[in-house]
Coordinates of C-alpha atoms in Angstrom, one line a residue:
C1 CA 0.0 0.0 0.0
T2 CA 1.1 3.6 -0.7
D3 CA -0.7 6.9 -0.4
T4 CA -2.3 6.4 -3.8
L5 CA -2.5 2.6 -4.5
L6 CA -3.6 -0.6 -2.8
V7 CA -2.2 -3.7 -4.4
F8 CA -3.3 -7.3 -3.9
L9 CA -1.0 -10.1 -5.2
P10 CA -3.0 -13.2 -6.1
R11 CA -1.9 -16.4 -4.4
S12 CA -2.1 -18.3 -7.7
G13 CA 0.1 -15.8 -9.4
G14 CA -0.7 -13.6 -12.4
D15 CA -1.3 -9.9 -12.5
P16 CA -1.9 -8.0 -9.3
D17 CA -5.2 -6.2 -8.5
T18 CA -4.6 -2.5 -8.1
F19 CA -7.0 0.0 -6.6
N20 CA -6.6 3.8 -6.5
I21 CA -7.1 5.1 -3.0
L22 CA -6.0 8.8 -3.6
N23 CA -9.5 10.2 -3.2
A24 CA -10.1 8.0 -0.1
M25 CA -6.9 9.3 1.4
K26 CA -7.9 12.9 0.8
A27 CA -11.3 12.3 2.3
H28 CA -9.8 10.6 5.4
H29 CA -11.5 7.3 4.5
V30 CA -8.5 5.1 4.9
F31 CA -8.7 3.8 8.4
G32 CA -5.5 2.4 9.7
R33 CA -2.3 2.1 7.7
P34 CA -2.4 -1.2 5.6
M35 CA 0.9 -3.1 5.7
I36 CA 2.0 -6.1 3.7
G37 CA -0.1 -9.2 4.6
D38 CA -2.8 -7.3 6.4
K39 CA -6.5 -8.3 5.9
V40 CA -8.4 -5.2 4.8
A41 CA -12.0 -4.3 3.9
V42 CA -12.5 -2.3 0.8
V43 CA -15.5 -0.4 -0.4
L44 CA -15.3 0.1 -4.2
N45 CA -16.5 3.1 -6.2
N46 CA -19.9 2.4 -7.9
D47 CA -18.7 3.9 -11.2
N48 CA -15.1 2.6 -11.3
A49 CA -14.2 -0.8 -9.9
K50 CA -10.5 0.2 -9.8
V51 CA -11.1 3.0 -7.3
A52 CA -11.6 2.4 -3.6
D53 CA -13.8 4.8 -1.7
M54 CA -12.9 3.4 1.7
V55 CA -10.3 1.1 3.1
I56 CA -10.3 -0.4 6.7
D57 CA -7.3 -2.2 8.0
M58 CA -8.9 -5.1 9.9
E59 CA -5.6 -6.2 11.4
Q60 CA -5.1 -2.8 13.1
L61 CA -8.8 -2.9 14.3
K62 CA -8.1 -5.9 16.4
G63 CA -7.2 -5.4 20.0
E64 CA -8.5 -3.9 23.2
W65 CA -10.2 -0.5 22.8
C66 CA -11.2 1.3 26.0
Y67 CA -12.6 4.6 27.3
M68 CA -13.1 6.0 30.8
V69 CA -16.5 6.7 32.4
K70 CA -17.4 8.5 35.6
P71 CA -20.3 7.6 37.8
K72 CA -23.2 9.8 38.5
L73 CA -25.0 10.5 41.8
R74 CA -27.9 8.0 42.2
Q75 CA -31.3 9.6 42.3
R76 CA -32.9 8.7 45.7
V77 CA -36.6 8.4 46.0
G78 CA -38.1 11.4 47.9
M79 CA -34.8 13.5 47.7
S80 CA -34.0 16.0 45.0
Q81 CA -30.8 15.8 43.1
E82 CA -29.8 19.2 44.4
H83 CA -30.2 18.1 48.0
Q84 CA -28.1 15.0 47.3
Q85 CA -25.3 17.1 45.8
E86 CA -25.4 19.4 48.9
M87 CA -25.0 16.4 51.2
M88 CA -22.1 15.0 49.2
Q89 CA -20.3 18.4 49.1
H90 CA -20.0 18.3 52.9
N91 CA -17.4 15.5 52.5
D92 CA -15.2 16.2 49.5
S93 CA -12.8 13.3 50.3
M94 CA -15.7 10.8 50.3
L95 CA -17.0 12.2 47.1
Q96 CA -13.6 11.9 45.4
K97 CA -13.4 8.3 46.6
L98 CA -16.8 7.4 45.3
M99 CA -16.4 9.2 41.9
Q100 CA -13.6 7.0 40.7
P101 CA -13.7 6.5 36.9
R102 CA -14.1 3.1 35.5
E103 CA -12.6 1.6 32.2
Y104 CA -15.2 0.4 29.7
G105 CA -14.6 -1.0 26.2
M106 CA -14.3 -4.0 24.0
E107 CA -11.7 -6.5 22.7
I108 CA -12.0 -7.2 19.0
K109 CA -10.5 -10.6 18.2
S110 CA -9.3 -12.1 14.9
D111 CA -12.1 -14.8 14.8
Y112 CA -14.8 -12.2 14.6
T113 CA -15.7 -12.5 18.2
A114 CA -15.5 -9.7 20.8
R115 CA -15.2 -9.5 24.6
P116 CA -16.7 -6.7 26.7
I117 CA -14.3 -4.8 29.0
G118 CA -15.6 -3.3 32.3
I119 CA -18.5 -5.6 33.0
T120 CA -18.6 -7.2 36.5
Y121 CA -20.4 -10.5 36.2
G122 CA -22.5 -11.7 39.0
A123 CA -22.7 -8.3 40.6
T124 CA -26.0 -6.8 41.6
P125 CA -26.6 -3.1 41.8
D126 CA -26.0 -1.7 45.3
E127 CA -29.1 0.6 45.9
N128 CA -27.3 2.0 49.0
N129 CA -24.4 3.2 46.9
P130 CA -24.8 7.0 46.3
V131 CA -23.3 6.7 42.8
E132 CA -24.0 4.5 39.8
Y133 CA -22.2 3.8 36.6
P134 CA -23.8 3.8 33.2
Q135 CA -24.8 0.5 31.6
T136 CA -22.6 -0.8 28.8
K137 CA -23.2 -3.1 25.9
S138 CA -21.8 -6.6 26.0
Y139 CA -20.6 -7.1 22.4
R140 CA -19.7 -10.7 21.5
E141 CA -19.4 -10.6 17.7
W142 CA -18.3 -8.1 15.1
R143 CA -18.3 -7.8 11.3
I144 CA -17.4 -5.2 8.6
F145 CA -20.3 -4.6 6.2
N146 CA -20.4 -1.9 3.5
G147 CA -17.7 0.0 5.4
R148 CA -19.4 0.0 8.8
L149 CA -18.7 -1.9 12.0
I150 CA -21.5 -4.3 13.0
L151 CA -21.4 -5.1 16.7
N152 CA -23.6 -7.9 18.1
E153 CA -24.7 -8.8 21.6
T154 CA -25.5 -12.5 21.8
H155 CA -27.0 -15.1 24.1
R156 CA -26.1 -18.8 24.3
D157 CA -28.7 -21.1 25.7
T158 CA -28.2 -24.3 27.6
T159 CA -28.0 -26.4 24.3
G160 CA -25.1 -24.2 23.1
V161 CA -27.2 -22.4 20.4
T162 CA -26.1 -18.7 20.1
T163 CA -28.6 -16.1 19.0
I164 CA -28.2 -12.3 18.4
T165 CA -30.1 -10.3 21.0
N166 CA -29.0 -6.8 19.8
S167 CA -27.1 -5.3 16.9
D168 CA -25.5 -1.9 16.6
T169 CA -24.0 -0.3 13.5
A170 CA -21.1 2.1 13.9
Q171 CA -19.5 4.3 11.3
F172 CA -15.7 4.8 11.3
V173 CA -14.7 8.4 12.0
L174 CA -11.0 7.9 12.8
M175 CA -8.6 5.0 13.3
R176 CA -5.0 5.3 14.1
R177 CA -2.5 3.1 15.9
D178 CA -3.7 4.1 19.4
T179 CA -7.0 5.9 18.7
L180 CA -10.4 4.8 17.4
V181 CA -13.5 7.0 17.0
L182 CA -16.8 5.5 16.0
R183 CA -20.1 7.3 15.3
L184 CA -22.8 5.1 16.9
S185 CA -26.3 4.3 15.7
N186 CA -27.8 7.1 17.8
G187 CA -25.5 9.7 16.2
E188 CA -23.2 10.0 19.2
Q189 CA -19.4 9.7 18.8
Q190 CA -17.4 7.4 21.0
G191 CA -13.6 7.7 21.3
Y192 CA -11.4 4.8 22.4
Y193 CA -7.7 4.4 23.3
R194 CA -5.9 1.2 22.6
K195 CA -5.0 -0.6 25.8
S196 CA -1.5 -2.0 25.4
K197 CA -0.1 -4.9 27.4
D198 CA 2.0 -2.5 29.4
N199 CA -0.9 -0.7 31.0
K200 CA -3.1 -3.7 31.8

């Protein structure tokens, strides 16, 4: 791959398949930096099959992508949120201890499976805790389709049959070595950082 061309060499020999990616580069529609041997997803131009409108490096997409979330004060029955905040402000050290950020995210694996990050299994919500963390999706599968990332939540029954319970479609906004930005189905953008082995 160069800044203008993406070349595939057939395993059986013969002439290579070459796609022009200059316009995709200018439009920032090349996500990742394709290297020799990488698996990539390519969206071809409708009018010219030798032009790629989008390129996604699927090798660089794999890995653990995370973001930090902060808890919010839990709304107590019969007490206004302003009153709760006033109570918490009387003890700043307690508030700082309770408002610890938590790491959420997902691991994208090579076999098109995914693993959620930040979910505590078997834990039940503590109604006495003055803070609560937002719920997160438990993605178990992923695919690339028409240049978009399809993320699926699944359920496996007692017989081992897996069914998709929820599916989200995300549009790529930015993907670099350590940064991923997706535009989710609801229009919101979510930024991620790559979690390396050194900071686990």
